[in-house]
Each structure stands twice: as structure tokens, then as C-alpha cells.
Amino acid sequence: MNMRDRVNVALKDAMRSKEADRLSTLRLINAAIKDKDIALRGGADEDSGVGDADVLAIMGRMVKQRQESARAYEEGGRLELAEKERAEIKVIEEFLPKQLSEEETAAAIDAAIADVSAESIRDMGKVMAVLKGKYTGQMDFGKAGPMVKDRLG
């Protein structure tokens, strides 16, 4: 079952069980996927929309946005809104693959460096391209970038 179908099944289950907060988050995910469809295809046939990799990227961005919002709400003393953002993160993360640990990330970086025979910082783009191709949704590339730079620098 692809990501879009998983979200739709979860949406219908949330409707049946009357989980309002979960339902609203799933609708936001669906809306973001449809926005991407429209942007790429000009609103063409829904079945030929974005693939799973794009859906994972959309969800990853949604998680990051909510993390930033939760931090901002905490700093502003709006704890109830921060908690709502965290609840949305939990719903979105149900669909994302398991995040790699520090050790797994380091091993993946070493393997990618070996794959492209990277020797200097000029090869960083090649290494990052390999990592993004294999580990989209599983790796925090904001943290992986400096790790690659340290190994190549």
C-alpha cells in the first residue's frame, strides 16, 4: 500500500472513530499532498500524482514546521498550542520510516563516501546525493551535512 492510500485509510478510520484532532492532522497531510499534485501536474488525474518519496518529503517538512512552531509557542508561553503541535507531529510520524540513530547515520555516511570514492570536500555534493537517494525520511540531513563535512574536510 502506498503512502497516499495509507493516509486515506487512516483518515477514514479517524472519521469512524470520531478522533477530531487526528482527523484534522490527516486532512492537513492530504491537503499538502494534493497541493503538490496540483503544482506538479496542473491538477491532472489524482492517481498519477506524487510518489511515495515526495509524500515522505512533504511529511518531513510538516514535522519540521511543527517542531519550529512548538518551540516558538513554548518561548511565548503558549504551552497548550505547543502541545497541539506535538500531537500533530506524533500523527505525522506514524507514516514516516524509523529515523536512523547516530551510529547508523555515521555508518551510512561512511558507506556513501566509499560508494562515490569521495576524497575531498568537493565531493560532498555527490555524497549527499547518495544519502538523499537512499535515506529520504530516515535521516536528518541538517545533521548529516556537517558529519559528511567533518569526514571529508
Tab-separated table of C-alpha atoms in Angstrom:
chain	number	residue	atom	x	y	z
A	1	MET	CA	0.000	0.000	0.000
A	2	ASN	CA	1.481	3.362	-0.974
A	3	MET	CA	1.702	6.361	1.346
A	4	ARG	CA	-1.300	8.153	-0.128
A	5	ASP	CA	-3.501	5.076	0.425
A	6	ARG	CA	-2.207	4.654	3.985
A	7	VAL	CA	-3.129	8.265	4.777
A	8	ASN	CA	-6.586	7.842	3.239
A	9	VAL	CA	-7.255	4.628	5.198
A	10	ALA	CA	-6.142	6.328	8.422
A	11	LEU	CA	-8.365	9.309	7.570
A	12	LYS	CA	-11.417	7.085	7.167
A	13	ASP	CA	-10.602	5.247	10.408
A	14	ALA	CA	-10.307	8.573	12.251
A	15	MET	CA	-13.703	9.632	10.856
A	16	ARG	CA	-15.309	6.395	12.008
A	17	SER	CA	-13.806	6.605	15.498
A	18	LYS	CA	-14.546	10.358	15.738
A	19	GLU	CA	-10.966	11.353	16.603
A	20	ALA	CA	-11.207	15.058	15.766
A	21	ASP	CA	-7.563	16.048	16.375
A	22	ARG	CA	-6.189	13.093	14.428
A	23	LEU	CA	-8.681	13.712	11.632
A	24	SER	CA	-7.663	17.358	11.255
A	25	THR	CA	-3.968	16.419	11.049
A	26	LEU	CA	-4.669	13.722	8.442
A	27	ARG	CA	-6.668	16.239	6.424
A	28	LEU	CA	-3.704	18.622	6.549
A	29	ILE	CA	-1.452	15.845	5.222
A	30	ASN	CA	-3.930	15.086	2.435
A	31	ALA	CA	-4.173	18.775	1.532
A	32	ALA	CA	-0.378	19.098	1.352
A	33	ILE	CA	-0.189	16.037	-0.920
A	34	LYS	CA	-2.908	17.431	-3.195
A	35	ASP	CA	-1.169	20.822	-3.299
A	36	LYS	CA	1.982	19.088	-4.528
A	37	ASP	CA	-0.083	17.160	-7.100
A	38	ILE	CA	-1.522	20.399	-8.406
A	39	ALA	CA	1.880	22.071	-8.507
A	40	LEU	CA	3.444	19.190	-10.453
A	41	ARG	CA	0.634	18.155	-12.741
A	42	GLY	CA	-1.582	21.190	-13.020
A	43	GLY	CA	-4.424	19.300	-11.332
A	44	ALA	CA	-4.336	16.217	-13.570
A	45	ASP	CA	-5.596	12.744	-12.656
A	46	GLU	CA	-5.242	12.089	-8.903
A	47	ASP	CA	-3.879	8.555	-9.368
A	48	SER	CA	-0.866	9.807	-11.288
A	49	GLY	CA	0.180	12.247	-8.557
A	50	VAL	CA	3.274	12.451	-6.425
A	51	GLY	CA	5.117	9.291	-5.432
A	52	ASP	CA	5.983	7.931	-2.011
A	53	ALA	CA	9.345	9.730	-1.910
A	54	ASP	CA	7.601	13.078	-2.451
A	55	VAL	CA	4.992	12.250	0.201
A	56	LEU	CA	7.787	11.398	2.662
A	57	ALA	CA	9.483	14.709	1.878
A	58	ILE	CA	6.201	16.585	2.398
A	59	MET	CA	5.654	14.885	5.749
A	60	GLY	CA	9.240	15.549	6.788
A	61	ARG	CA	8.740	19.259	6.084
A	62	MET	CA	5.461	19.202	8.016
A	63	VAL	CA	7.219	17.705	11.056
A	64	LYS	CA	9.971	20.338	10.911
A	65	GLN	CA	7.423	23.154	10.639
A	66	ARG	CA	5.559	21.861	13.669
A	67	GLN	CA	8.753	21.446	15.693
A	68	GLU	CA	9.660	25.067	14.985
A	69	SER	CA	6.141	26.200	15.854
A	70	ALA	CA	6.154	24.237	19.113
A	71	ARG	CA	9.464	25.870	20.098
A	72	ALA	CA	8.108	29.311	19.279
A	73	TYR	CA	4.922	28.671	21.269
A	74	GLU	CA	6.943	27.463	24.261
A	75	GLU	CA	9.121	30.556	24.167
A	76	GLY	CA	5.969	32.676	24.025
A	77	GLY	CA	4.402	30.860	26.966
A	78	ARG	CA	1.645	29.257	24.871
A	79	LEU	CA	2.058	25.702	26.153
A	80	GLU	CA	-1.369	24.494	25.002
A	81	LEU	CA	-0.529	25.409	21.402
A	82	ALA	CA	2.908	23.791	21.694
A	83	GLU	CA	1.242	20.595	22.922
A	84	LYS	CA	-1.177	20.665	19.966
A	85	GLU	CA	1.782	20.923	17.563
A	86	ARG	CA	3.479	17.950	19.255
A	87	ALA	CA	0.296	15.902	18.940
A	88	GLU	CA	0.253	16.651	15.203
A	89	ILE	CA	3.920	15.590	14.963
A	90	LYS	CA	3.052	12.215	16.513
A	91	VAL	CA	0.303	11.619	13.938
A	92	ILE	CA	2.568	12.558	11.018
A	93	GLU	CA	5.468	10.450	12.319
A	94	GLU	CA	3.252	7.338	12.237
A	95	PHE	CA	3.702	7.383	8.463
A	96	LEU	CA	7.418	8.162	8.377
A	97	PRO	CA	10.051	5.419	8.417
A	98	LYS	CA	12.117	4.912	11.571
A	99	GLN	CA	14.807	7.561	11.981
A	100	LEU	CA	18.406	6.354	11.867
A	101	SER	CA	20.421	6.540	15.079
A	102	GLU	CA	23.722	8.451	15.289
A	103	GLU	CA	25.682	5.222	14.738
A	104	GLU	CA	23.517	4.148	11.787
A	105	THR	CA	23.845	7.622	10.263
A	106	ALA	CA	27.633	7.522	10.645
A	107	ALA	CA	27.759	4.067	9.013
A	108	ALA	CA	25.534	5.269	6.134
A	109	ILE	CA	27.800	8.288	5.608
A	110	ASP	CA	30.907	6.096	5.556
A	111	ALA	CA	29.249	3.764	3.028
A	112	ALA	CA	28.196	6.687	0.820
A	113	ILE	CA	31.721	8.128	0.899
A	114	ALA	CA	33.079	4.742	-0.147
A	115	ASP	CA	30.419	4.371	-2.890
A	116	VAL	CA	31.392	7.597	-4.638
A	117	SER	CA	35.114	7.350	-3.753
A	118	ALA	CA	34.935	10.785	-2.155
A	119	GLU	CA	38.295	12.228	-1.174
A	120	SER	CA	37.766	15.923	-0.539
A	121	ILE	CA	35.131	18.457	0.434
A	122	ARG	CA	34.448	18.972	-3.295
A	123	ASP	CA	32.816	15.527	-3.346
A	124	MET	CA	30.335	16.462	-0.607
A	125	GLY	CA	27.521	17.034	-3.116
A	126	LYS	CA	27.918	13.541	-4.533
A	127	VAL	CA	27.882	12.000	-1.049
A	128	MET	CA	24.784	13.977	-0.028
A	129	ALA	CA	23.023	12.967	-3.260
A	130	VAL	CA	23.635	9.282	-2.477
A	131	LEU	CA	22.382	9.742	1.090
A	132	LYS	CA	19.251	11.596	-0.030
A	133	GLY	CA	18.523	8.906	-2.585
A	134	LYS	CA	18.733	6.083	-0.059
A	135	TYR	CA	17.643	7.646	3.234
A	136	THR	CA	14.938	10.212	2.488
A	137	GLY	CA	12.702	10.436	5.532
A	138	GLN	CA	15.069	8.374	7.669
A	139	MET	CA	17.953	10.784	8.147
A	140	ASP	CA	18.174	14.370	9.363
A	141	PHE	CA	20.225	15.906	6.561
A	142	GLY	CA	20.794	19.051	8.635
A	143	LYS	CA	22.877	16.919	10.991
A	144	ALA	CA	24.283	14.633	8.295
A	145	GLY	CA	25.777	17.513	6.301
A	146	PRO	CA	28.242	18.596	8.997
A	147	MET	CA	29.143	14.937	9.655
A	148	VAL	CA	29.991	14.451	5.966
A	149	LYS	CA	31.953	17.708	6.001
A	150	ASP	CA	33.978	16.550	9.032
A	151	ARG	CA	34.857	13.245	7.350
A	152	LEU	CA	35.835	14.853	4.066
A	153	GLY	CA	37.452	18.008	5.465
